[in-house]
Every structure is written in structure tokens, then in C-alpha cells.
Amino acid sequence: MKTIQLKDILAISGKGGLFKFIAQARNGIVVESLEEQKRHVAPATARVNSLEDIAIFTYEEEVPLADIFFMIHEKSEGKEAISHKAPAEDLKSQFKELVPEYDEDRVYISDIKKVFHWYNQLHKHQLLEV
């Protein structure tokens, strides 16, 4: 299995899907879409987040996204997780099983959908570190 550091996988606000960091550019960063495998420059003004820096709020602390991905991997026995297009109640229920103490006031259904969507994208491209 090919693995990649989560710090090199990026979410860009306003752009769907995930991107792999390729290089620093004069006016931003060069990224490659995981789905389309096309490269482009994300401007310096774009809001770019490394998956390594993302965490889920719980009532006690923040749980790193990498830990959530590991929990999903364990629960799904290394297979693809529930689709991000599943009904909201199914997604919430599945997420509650993984992270029972998640803060329901600060973690929205859109966040939960992203977590499952991102996990499945990384799984599809064999980029998970487990």
C-alpha cells in the first residue's frame, strides 16, 4: 500500500475533493487533484488546510482527523466507509459510534460528510497510513 503523509493532503476552501501538495509556486502552491490527477496553482489567497491540521471537536478535547480515519478503518475492517451521500441520520449514527463524545453543537453534518468523503477518497487511492 502506497502511503502519504496527511500533511501533504490538502483541502481547499471552495474546491471539492482533496489535493496533493506538489511544490511551492511564486504566487501560491502547486497542487494535484486526487480525483482528476490534474495539477493547478492554488493562489496564496486561497484557504488551504492540511488534513494533518484538522481535528474534530469533542466535549473534552479535539481529536485529530488521522485518529478518526484510523477508527473508520478499524470499524470498516479496512474497506470503504459509508458514503457521504447517505442520509444524514445514518451518517450521524455511524459517526456517533466512532466518536461518541463528539460535540454535536460544533460538528455539523457537513463536517461529518467531509470526514467520510475524505476517508473514502484516501482509501480509493490507497493513501491511508494505518
mmCIF file with all atom_site columns, C-alpha atoms in Angstrom:
data_model
loop_
_atom_site.group_PDB
_atom_site.id
_atom_site.type_symbol
_atom_site.label_atom_id
_atom_site.label_alt_id
_atom_site.label_comp_id
_atom_site.label_asym_id
_atom_site.label_entity_id
_atom_site.label_seq_id
_atom_site.pdbx_PDB_ins_code
_atom_site.Cartn_x
_atom_site.Cartn_y
_atom_site.Cartn_z
_atom_site.occupancy
_atom_site.B_iso_or_equiv
_atom_site.pdbx_formal_charge
_atom_site.auth_seq_id
_atom_site.auth_comp_id
_atom_site.auth_asym_id
_atom_site.auth_atom_id
_atom_site.pdbx_PDB_model_num
ATOM 1   C CA . MET A 1 1   ? 0.000   0.000  0.000   1.00 0.00 ? 1   MET A CA 1
ATOM 2   C CA . LYS A 1 2   ? 1.362   3.407  -1.014  1.00 0.00 ? 2   LYS A CA 1
ATOM 3   C CA . THR A 1 3   ? 1.172   5.799  1.900   1.00 0.00 ? 3   THR A CA 1
ATOM 4   C CA . ILE A 1 4   ? 1.454   9.546  2.074   1.00 0.00 ? 4   ILE A CA 1
ATOM 5   C CA . GLN A 1 5   ? 1.655   11.940 4.989   1.00 0.00 ? 5   GLN A CA 1
ATOM 6   C CA . LEU A 1 6   ? -1.604  13.706 5.817   1.00 0.00 ? 6   LEU A CA 1
ATOM 7   C CA . LYS A 1 7   ? 0.328   16.975 5.899   1.00 0.00 ? 7   LYS A CA 1
ATOM 8   C CA . ASP A 1 8   ? 0.741   16.638 2.108   1.00 0.00 ? 8   ASP A CA 1
ATOM 9   C CA . ILE A 1 9   ? -3.007  16.146 1.526   1.00 0.00 ? 9   ILE A CA 1
ATOM 10  C CA . LEU A 1 10  ? -4.896  19.415 1.344   1.00 0.00 ? 10  LEU A CA 1
ATOM 11  C CA . ALA A 1 11  ? -8.472  20.634 1.466   1.00 0.00 ? 11  ALA A CA 1
ATOM 12  C CA . ILE A 1 12  ? -9.014  23.897 -0.383  1.00 0.00 ? 12  ILE A CA 1
ATOM 13  C CA . SER A 1 13  ? -11.994 26.006 0.609   1.00 0.00 ? 13  SER A CA 1
ATOM 14  C CA . GLY A 1 14  ? -14.455 26.326 -2.260  1.00 0.00 ? 14  GLY A CA 1
ATOM 15  C CA . LYS A 1 15  ? -12.980 23.376 -4.158  1.00 0.00 ? 15  LYS A CA 1
ATOM 16  C CA . GLY A 1 16  ? -14.441 19.895 -3.871  1.00 0.00 ? 16  GLY A CA 1
ATOM 17  C CA . GLY A 1 17  ? -12.281 16.904 -3.083  1.00 0.00 ? 17  GLY A CA 1
ATOM 18  C CA . LEU A 1 18  ? -8.729  16.609 -1.870  1.00 0.00 ? 18  LEU A CA 1
ATOM 19  C CA . PHE A 1 19  ? -5.432  17.739 -3.324  1.00 0.00 ? 19  PHE A CA 1
ATOM 20  C CA . LYS A 1 20  ? -1.850  16.577 -3.017  1.00 0.00 ? 20  LYS A CA 1
ATOM 21  C CA . PHE A 1 21  ? 0.826   19.211 -2.384  1.00 0.00 ? 21  PHE A CA 1
ATOM 22  C CA . ILE A 1 22  ? 3.352   19.196 -5.233  1.00 0.00 ? 22  ILE A CA 1
ATOM 23  C CA . ALA A 1 23  ? 5.510   22.316 -4.881  1.00 0.00 ? 23  ALA A CA 1
ATOM 24  C CA . GLN A 1 24  ? 5.696   25.914 -3.795  1.00 0.00 ? 24  GLN A CA 1
ATOM 25  C CA . ALA A 1 25  ? 4.979   28.366 -6.612  1.00 0.00 ? 25  ALA A CA 1
ATOM 26  C CA . ARG A 1 26  ? 5.733   32.068 -6.921  1.00 0.00 ? 26  ARG A CA 1
ATOM 27  C CA . ASN A 1 27  ? 2.079   33.035 -6.474  1.00 0.00 ? 27  ASN A CA 1
ATOM 28  C CA . GLY A 1 28  ? 0.755   30.117 -4.389  1.00 0.00 ? 28  GLY A CA 1
ATOM 29  C CA . ILE A 1 29  ? 1.209   26.357 -4.299  1.00 0.00 ? 29  ILE A CA 1
ATOM 30  C CA . VAL A 1 30  ? 1.061   23.712 -6.994  1.00 0.00 ? 30  VAL A CA 1
ATOM 31  C CA . VAL A 1 31  ? -1.474  21.015 -6.129  1.00 0.00 ? 31  VAL A CA 1
ATOM 32  C CA . GLU A 1 32  ? -2.775  17.906 -7.865  1.00 0.00 ? 32  GLU A CA 1
ATOM 33  C CA . SER A 1 33  ? -6.394  16.794 -7.593  1.00 0.00 ? 33  SER A CA 1
ATOM 34  C CA . LEU A 1 34  ? -6.665  13.241 -6.242  1.00 0.00 ? 34  LEU A CA 1
ATOM 35  C CA . GLU A 1 35  ? -9.701  12.553 -8.419  1.00 0.00 ? 35  GLU A CA 1
ATOM 36  C CA . GLU A 1 36  ? -8.762  14.195 -11.712 1.00 0.00 ? 36  GLU A CA 1
ATOM 37  C CA . GLN A 1 37  ? -4.962  13.949 -11.288 1.00 0.00 ? 37  GLN A CA 1
ATOM 38  C CA . LYS A 1 38  ? -4.676  17.406 -12.848 1.00 0.00 ? 38  LYS A CA 1
ATOM 39  C CA . ARG A 1 39  ? -2.290  19.999 -11.497 1.00 0.00 ? 39  ARG A CA 1
ATOM 40  C CA . HIS A 1 40  ? -3.011  23.652 -10.934 1.00 0.00 ? 40  HIS A CA 1
ATOM 41  C CA . VAL A 1 41  ? -1.873  26.535 -8.773  1.00 0.00 ? 41  VAL A CA 1
ATOM 42  C CA . ALA A 1 42  ? -3.853  27.342 -5.647  1.00 0.00 ? 42  ALA A CA 1
ATOM 43  C CA . PRO A 1 43  ? -3.383  31.084 -5.157  1.00 0.00 ? 43  PRO A CA 1
ATOM 44  C CA . ALA A 1 44  ? -1.852  32.440 -1.973  1.00 0.00 ? 44  ALA A CA 1
ATOM 45  C CA . THR A 1 45  ? -5.264  33.937 -1.134  1.00 0.00 ? 45  THR A CA 1
ATOM 46  C CA . ALA A 1 46  ? -6.980  30.509 -1.087  1.00 0.00 ? 46  ALA A CA 1
ATOM 47  C CA . ARG A 1 47  ? -7.849  28.989 2.292   1.00 0.00 ? 47  ARG A CA 1
ATOM 48  C CA . VAL A 1 48  ? -5.837  25.778 2.284   1.00 0.00 ? 48  VAL A CA 1
ATOM 49  C CA . ASN A 1 49  ? -5.805  23.294 5.170   1.00 0.00 ? 49  ASN A CA 1
ATOM 50  C CA . SER A 1 50  ? -3.609  20.271 5.580   1.00 0.00 ? 50  SER A CA 1
ATOM 51  C CA . LEU A 1 51  ? -5.592  17.234 6.761   1.00 0.00 ? 51  LEU A CA 1
ATOM 52  C CA . GLU A 1 52  ? -2.950  16.839 9.465   1.00 0.00 ? 52  GLU A CA 1
ATOM 53  C CA . ASP A 1 53  ? -4.093  20.150 10.994  1.00 0.00 ? 53  ASP A CA 1
ATOM 54  C CA . ILE A 1 54  ? -7.807  19.290 11.092  1.00 0.00 ? 54  ILE A CA 1
ATOM 55  C CA . ALA A 1 55  ? -9.443  17.930 14.246  1.00 0.00 ? 55  ALA A CA 1
ATOM 56  C CA . ILE A 1 56  ? -12.958 17.085 15.414  1.00 0.00 ? 56  ILE A CA 1
ATOM 57  C CA . PHE A 1 57  ? -14.399 18.804 18.478  1.00 0.00 ? 57  PHE A CA 1
ATOM 58  C CA . THR A 1 58  ? -15.455 16.632 21.394  1.00 0.00 ? 58  THR A CA 1
ATOM 59  C CA . TYR A 1 59  ? -16.773 17.779 24.753  1.00 0.00 ? 59  TYR A CA 1
ATOM 60  C CA . GLU A 1 60  ? -13.349 17.172 26.312  1.00 0.00 ? 60  GLU A CA 1
ATOM 61  C CA . GLU A 1 61  ? -10.746 17.837 23.596  1.00 0.00 ? 61  GLU A CA 1
ATOM 62  C CA . GLU A 1 62  ? -10.096 17.870 19.861  1.00 0.00 ? 62  GLU A CA 1
ATOM 63  C CA . VAL A 1 63  ? -9.482  14.527 18.139  1.00 0.00 ? 63  VAL A CA 1
ATOM 64  C CA . PRO A 1 64  ? -7.054  14.677 15.193  1.00 0.00 ? 64  PRO A CA 1
ATOM 65  C CA . LEU A 1 65  ? -8.517  13.678 11.833  1.00 0.00 ? 65  LEU A CA 1
ATOM 66  C CA . ALA A 1 66  ? -5.849  10.974 11.497  1.00 0.00 ? 66  ALA A CA 1
ATOM 67  C CA . ASP A 1 67  ? -7.259  9.295  14.625  1.00 0.00 ? 67  ASP A CA 1
ATOM 68  C CA . ILE A 1 68  ? -10.793 9.468  13.182  1.00 0.00 ? 68  ILE A CA 1
ATOM 69  C CA . PHE A 1 69  ? -9.551  7.894  9.935   1.00 0.00 ? 69  PHE A CA 1
ATOM 70  C CA . PHE A 1 70  ? -7.939  5.106  11.964  1.00 0.00 ? 70  PHE A CA 1
ATOM 71  C CA . MET A 1 71  ? -11.233 4.497  13.802  1.00 0.00 ? 71  MET A CA 1
ATOM 72  C CA . ILE A 1 72  ? -13.122 4.363  10.497  1.00 0.00 ? 72  ILE A CA 1
ATOM 73  C CA . HIS A 1 73  ? -10.533 1.952  9.098   1.00 0.00 ? 73  HIS A CA 1
ATOM 74  C CA . GLU A 1 74  ? -10.888 -0.337 12.112  1.00 0.00 ? 74  GLU A CA 1
ATOM 75  C CA . LYS A 1 75  ? -14.704 -0.234 12.075  1.00 0.00 ? 75  LYS A CA 1
ATOM 76  C CA . SER A 1 76  ? -14.938 -0.850 8.321   1.00 0.00 ? 76  SER A CA 1
ATOM 77  C CA . GLU A 1 77  ? -12.290 -3.599 8.560   1.00 0.00 ? 77  GLU A CA 1
ATOM 78  C CA . GLY A 1 78  ? -10.100 -1.846 6.011   1.00 0.00 ? 78  GLY A CA 1
ATOM 79  C CA . LYS A 1 79  ? -12.905 -1.432 3.496   1.00 0.00 ? 79  LYS A CA 1
ATOM 80  C CA . GLU A 1 80  ? -14.638 1.668  2.186   1.00 0.00 ? 80  GLU A CA 1
ATOM 81  C CA . ALA A 1 81  ? -16.773 3.515  4.743   1.00 0.00 ? 81  ALA A CA 1
ATOM 82  C CA . ILE A 1 82  ? -20.384 4.654  4.483   1.00 0.00 ? 82  ILE A CA 1
ATOM 83  C CA . SER A 1 83  ? -20.940 7.015  1.547   1.00 0.00 ? 83  SER A CA 1
ATOM 84  C CA . HIS A 1 84  ? -21.009 10.739 2.293   1.00 0.00 ? 84  HIS A CA 1
ATOM 85  C CA . LYS A 1 85  ? -24.227 10.782 0.247   1.00 0.00 ? 85  LYS A CA 1
ATOM 86  C CA . ALA A 1 86  ? -26.040 8.513  2.717   1.00 0.00 ? 86  ALA A CA 1
ATOM 87  C CA . PRO A 1 87  ? -28.964 10.019 4.682   1.00 0.00 ? 87  PRO A CA 1
ATOM 88  C CA . ALA A 1 88  ? -27.889 12.486 7.370   1.00 0.00 ? 88  ALA A CA 1
ATOM 89  C CA . GLU A 1 89  ? -29.258 10.338 10.205  1.00 0.00 ? 89  GLU A CA 1
ATOM 90  C CA . ASP A 1 90  ? -27.223 7.318  9.034   1.00 0.00 ? 90  ASP A CA 1
ATOM 91  C CA . LEU A 1 91  ? -24.068 9.418  8.850   1.00 0.00 ? 91  LEU A CA 1
ATOM 92  C CA . LYS A 1 92  ? -24.642 10.893 12.315  1.00 0.00 ? 92  LYS A CA 1
ATOM 93  C CA . SER A 1 93  ? -25.344 7.463  13.767  1.00 0.00 ? 93  SER A CA 1
ATOM 94  C CA . GLN A 1 94  ? -22.196 5.975  12.224  1.00 0.00 ? 94  GLN A CA 1
ATOM 95  C CA . PHE A 1 95  ? -20.104 8.935  13.396  1.00 0.00 ? 95  PHE A CA 1
ATOM 96  C CA . LYS A 1 96  ? -21.569 8.695  16.907  1.00 0.00 ? 96  LYS A CA 1
ATOM 97  C CA . GLU A 1 97  ? -20.410 5.061  17.062  1.00 0.00 ? 97  GLU A CA 1
ATOM 98  C CA . LEU A 1 98  ? -16.883 6.149  16.128  1.00 0.00 ? 98  LEU A CA 1
ATOM 99  C CA . VAL A 1 99  ? -16.675 9.262  18.302  1.00 0.00 ? 99  VAL A CA 1
ATOM 100 C CA . PRO A 1 100 ? -19.433 9.014  20.934  1.00 0.00 ? 100 PRO A CA 1
ATOM 101 C CA . GLU A 1 101 ? -18.278 12.193 22.681  1.00 0.00 ? 101 GLU A CA 1
ATOM 102 C CA . TYR A 1 102 ? -18.213 14.456 19.594  1.00 0.00 ? 102 TYR A CA 1
ATOM 103 C CA . ASP A 1 103 ? -19.655 17.925 20.212  1.00 0.00 ? 103 ASP A CA 1
ATOM 104 C CA . GLU A 1 104 ? -22.958 17.881 18.336  1.00 0.00 ? 104 GLU A CA 1
ATOM 105 C CA . ASP A 1 105 ? -23.260 21.677 18.633  1.00 0.00 ? 105 ASP A CA 1
ATOM 106 C CA . ARG A 1 106 ? -19.931 22.358 16.891  1.00 0.00 ? 106 ARG A CA 1
ATOM 107 C CA . VAL A 1 107 ? -19.618 19.392 14.498  1.00 0.00 ? 107 VAL A CA 1
ATOM 108 C CA . TYR A 1 108 ? -22.146 19.827 11.698  1.00 0.00 ? 108 TYR A CA 1
ATOM 109 C CA . ILE A 1 109 ? -23.482 17.246 9.260   1.00 0.00 ? 109 ILE A CA 1
ATOM 110 C CA . SER A 1 110 ? -21.388 18.937 6.547   1.00 0.00 ? 110 SER A CA 1
ATOM 111 C CA . ASP A 1 111 ? -18.266 18.178 8.641   1.00 0.00 ? 111 ASP A CA 1
ATOM 112 C CA . ILE A 1 112 ? -19.300 14.547 9.079   1.00 0.00 ? 112 ILE A CA 1
ATOM 113 C CA . LYS A 1 113 ? -19.918 14.202 5.331   1.00 0.00 ? 113 LYS A CA 1
ATOM 114 C CA . LYS A 1 114 ? -16.442 15.598 4.615   1.00 0.00 ? 114 LYS A CA 1
ATOM 115 C CA . VAL A 1 115 ? -14.805 13.134 7.014   1.00 0.00 ? 115 VAL A CA 1
ATOM 116 C CA . PHE A 1 116 ? -16.418 10.119 5.326   1.00 0.00 ? 116 PHE A CA 1
ATOM 117 C CA . HIS A 1 117 ? -15.873 11.546 1.833   1.00 0.00 ? 117 HIS A CA 1
ATOM 118 C CA . TRP A 1 118 ? -12.204 12.264 2.521   1.00 0.00 ? 118 TRP A CA 1
ATOM 119 C CA . TYR A 1 119 ? -11.673 8.845  4.111   1.00 0.00 ? 119 TYR A CA 1
ATOM 120 C CA . ASN A 1 120 ? -13.188 7.125  1.073   1.00 0.00 ? 120 ASN A CA 1
ATOM 121 C CA . GLN A 1 121 ? -11.076 9.213  -1.322  1.00 0.00 ? 121 GLN A CA 1
ATOM 122 C CA . LEU A 1 122 ? -7.891  8.323  0.534   1.00 0.00 ? 122 LEU A CA 1
ATOM 123 C CA . HIS A 1 123 ? -8.975  4.681  0.681   1.00 0.00 ? 123 HIS A CA 1
ATOM 124 C CA . LYS A 1 124 ? -9.726  4.609  -3.054  1.00 0.00 ? 124 LYS A CA 1
ATOM 125 C CA . HIS A 1 125 ? -6.291  5.986  -3.899  1.00 0.00 ? 125 HIS A CA 1
ATOM 126 C CA . GLN A 1 126 ? -4.567  3.795  -1.307  1.00 0.00 ? 126 GLN A CA 1
ATOM 127 C CA . LEU A 1 127 ? -3.164  6.778  0.570   1.00 0.00 ? 127 LEU A CA 1
ATOM 128 C CA . LEU A 1 128 ? -4.137  5.786  4.103   1.00 0.00 ? 128 LEU A CA 1
ATOM 129 C CA . GLU A 1 129 ? -1.496  5.265  6.748   1.00 0.00 ? 129 GLU A CA 1
ATOM 130 C CA . VAL A 1 130 ? -2.684  2.576  9.135   1.00 0.00 ? 130 VAL A CA 1
#
